[in-house]
Amino acid sequence: MGVILETQGLSMFFGGIRACKDFDLRMREGELIGLIGPNGAGKTTVFNLITGVYRPTEGKVLFLGNDVTGLAPYRITRLGIARTFQNIRLFGNLTVLDNVKVAYSSKRRIGLYSALRRGPLFVAEERKVEEAALGLLDRFGIVDRSGELARNLPYGEQRRLEIARALAVEPKMLLLDEPAAGMNPSEAEDLIRLVQRVRREFGVTVLIIEHQMRVIMRMCERIMVMDFGETIAEGTPAEIQSNPRVIAAYLGRRATHAAGGQ
Ligand code: ATP
């Protein structure tokens, strides 16, 4: 399998804060890699650098061999990288179906004239989008919720919908930012199965940030660990769990918390 995503010496400084330093990642097509680290380690910054939210202070992002460093987020999405956010970002006042339709529509092009006339081309296109969106919701087990407002869905289903919406743009790569946050153990269990299924059935490469260790250890074959902007370890779940630097990073933060620090 070829390399799909590569970051080279990716660094981001905010004034004096070193959010991410020399971050090097190579992902092969179809891989599922976990990115972990204590709060403020720089994980979301890495996602923001890959998806064009930030332009790195130094370093490069290569996607399928092309330099995509600092391209606008919508262009990166079009090239095939979709993401979800730490705080769910759905259109709460739109229906579940419309949330997915919006994402599908962003992928399709229809002339303004045809859209305003609501001509046959537009109607046919609308029908195609609706069928595709319903099909996707069906695969995610939430098609019976299509007509409900997104904000009325239980938490676990909102997360599910967010992932479905991300897949509507037919990405090659999916970045999931703490998808199990706030989930109870049974919802987290469902999520593990869902992500594994999505990876298999949609053929996407997945990079996932997650704080729930049980989730990350069960889901990923390779894990990268960050602390204070730097990569401090990389390896299999077993290697990571027994790595002294990783243990120290997590215990260190807890000790500082207990002492009343950050
Ligand atoms: P968490 O697990 O709590 O979400 P994280 O590992 O995702 O943390 P980041 O959000 O990437 O960490 O933040 C890394 C560091 O960079 C933190 O010290 C944070 O305060 C800082 N930082 C992130 N974004 C900005 C910004 N836009 N401006 C200034 N500092 C920032």
CSV table of N, CA, C and O and ligand atoms in Angstrom, one decimal, residues 14 17 19 37-45 54 86 178 211, ligand 1:
chain,number,residue,atom,x,y,z
A,14,PHE,N,2.6,29.5,18.5
A,14,PHE,CA,1.6,30.7,18.7
A,14,PHE,C,2.4,31.6,19.6
A,14,PHE,O,2.4,31.3,20.8
A,17,ILE,N,4.3,30.0,22.4
A,17,ILE,CA,3.8,28.7,22.7
A,17,ILE,C,4.2,27.7,21.5
A,17,ILE,O,3.8,28.0,20.4
A,19,ALA,N,3.1,24.8,20.0
A,19,ALA,CA,1.9,23.9,20.0
A,19,ALA,C,2.3,22.5,19.4
A,19,ALA,O,1.8,21.5,19.7
A,37,GLY,N,-2.2,11.9,23.8
A,37,GLY,CA,-1.3,12.8,24.6
A,37,GLY,C,-2.1,13.5,25.6
A,37,GLY,O,-3.3,13.7,25.4
A,38,PRO,N,-1.5,14.0,26.7
A,38,PRO,CA,-2.2,14.7,27.7
A,38,PRO,C,-2.9,16.0,27.1
A,38,PRO,O,-2.5,16.4,26.0
A,39,ASN,N,-3.7,16.7,27.9
A,39,ASN,CA,-4.4,17.9,27.4
A,39,ASN,C,-3.3,18.9,27.0
A,39,ASN,O,-2.3,19.1,27.7
A,40,GLY,N,-3.6,19.6,25.9
A,40,GLY,CA,-2.7,20.7,25.4
A,40,GLY,C,-1.4,20.1,24.8
A,40,GLY,O,-0.5,20.9,24.5
A,41,ALA,N,-1.3,18.8,24.5
A,41,ALA,CA,-0.1,18.2,23.9
A,41,ALA,C,0.1,18.7,22.5
A,41,ALA,O,1.3,18.6,22.0
A,42,GLY,N,-0.9,19.1,21.7
A,42,GLY,CA,-0.7,19.5,20.4
A,42,GLY,C,-1.5,18.7,19.3
A,42,GLY,O,-1.3,18.9,18.1
A,43,LYS,N,-2.4,17.8,19.8
A,43,LYS,CA,-3.0,16.9,18.9
A,43,LYS,C,-4.0,17.6,17.9
A,43,LYS,O,-3.9,17.4,16.7
A,44,THR,N,-4.8,18.5,18.5
A,44,THR,CA,-5.8,19.2,17.6
A,44,THR,C,-5.0,20.1,16.6
A,44,THR,O,-5.4,20.3,15.5
A,45,THR,N,-3.9,20.7,17.1
A,45,THR,CA,-3.1,21.5,16.2
A,45,THR,C,-2.6,20.7,15.0
A,45,THR,O,-2.7,21.2,13.9
A,54,TYR,N,-4.7,25.9,9.9
A,54,TYR,CA,-3.5,26.7,10.2
A,54,TYR,C,-2.5,26.4,9.1
A,54,TYR,O,-2.4,25.3,8.6
A,86,GLN,N,-13.8,18.1,17.8
A,86,GLN,CA,-13.9,17.7,19.3
A,86,GLN,C,-15.3,18.1,19.8
A,86,GLN,O,-16.0,17.3,20.5
A,178,GLU,N,-11.5,13.1,18.9
A,178,GLU,CA,-12.2,12.7,20.1
A,178,GLU,C,-13.6,12.2,19.9
A,178,GLU,O,-14.5,12.7,20.5
A,211,HIS,N,-9.2,10.4,23.9
A,211,HIS,CA,-8.7,10.3,25.3
A,211,HIS,C,-9.0,9.0,26.0
A,211,HIS,O,-8.3,8.7,26.9
B,1,ATP,P1,-6.7,18.7,24.2
B,1,ATP,O1,-6.5,17.2,24.4
B,1,ATP,O2,-6.9,19.4,25.5
B,1,ATP,O3,-7.7,19.0,23.1
B,1,ATP,P2,-4.5,19.1,22.3
B,1,ATP,O4,-3.5,18.0,22.5
B,1,ATP,O5,-5.5,18.9,21.2
B,1,ATP,O6,-5.3,19.3,23.7
B,1,ATP,P3,-3.9,21.7,21.2
B,1,ATP,O7,-5.4,22.1,21.2
B,1,ATP,O8,-3.4,21.3,19.9
B,1,ATP,O9,-3.7,20.5,22.2
B,1,ATP,O10,-3.0,22.8,21.9
B,1,ATP,C1,-1.6,22.7,22.0
B,1,ATP,C2,-1.1,24.0,22.6
B,1,ATP,O11,-1.3,25.1,21.7
B,1,ATP,C3,-1.9,24.4,23.9
B,1,ATP,O12,-0.9,25.0,24.8
B,1,ATP,C4,-2.8,25.4,23.4
B,1,ATP,O13,-3.2,26.3,24.4
B,1,ATP,C5,-2.0,26.1,22.2
B,1,ATP,N1,-2.9,26.6,21.2
B,1,ATP,C6,-3.7,25.9,20.3
B,1,ATP,N2,-4.3,26.7,19.5
B,1,ATP,C7,-3.9,27.9,19.8
B,1,ATP,C8,-4.3,29.2,19.2
B,1,ATP,N3,-5.1,29.3,18.2
B,1,ATP,N4,-3.7,30.3,19.8
B,1,ATP,C9,-2.8,30.2,20.8
B,1,ATP,N5,-2.5,29.0,21.4
B,1,ATP,C10,-3.0,27.9,20.9
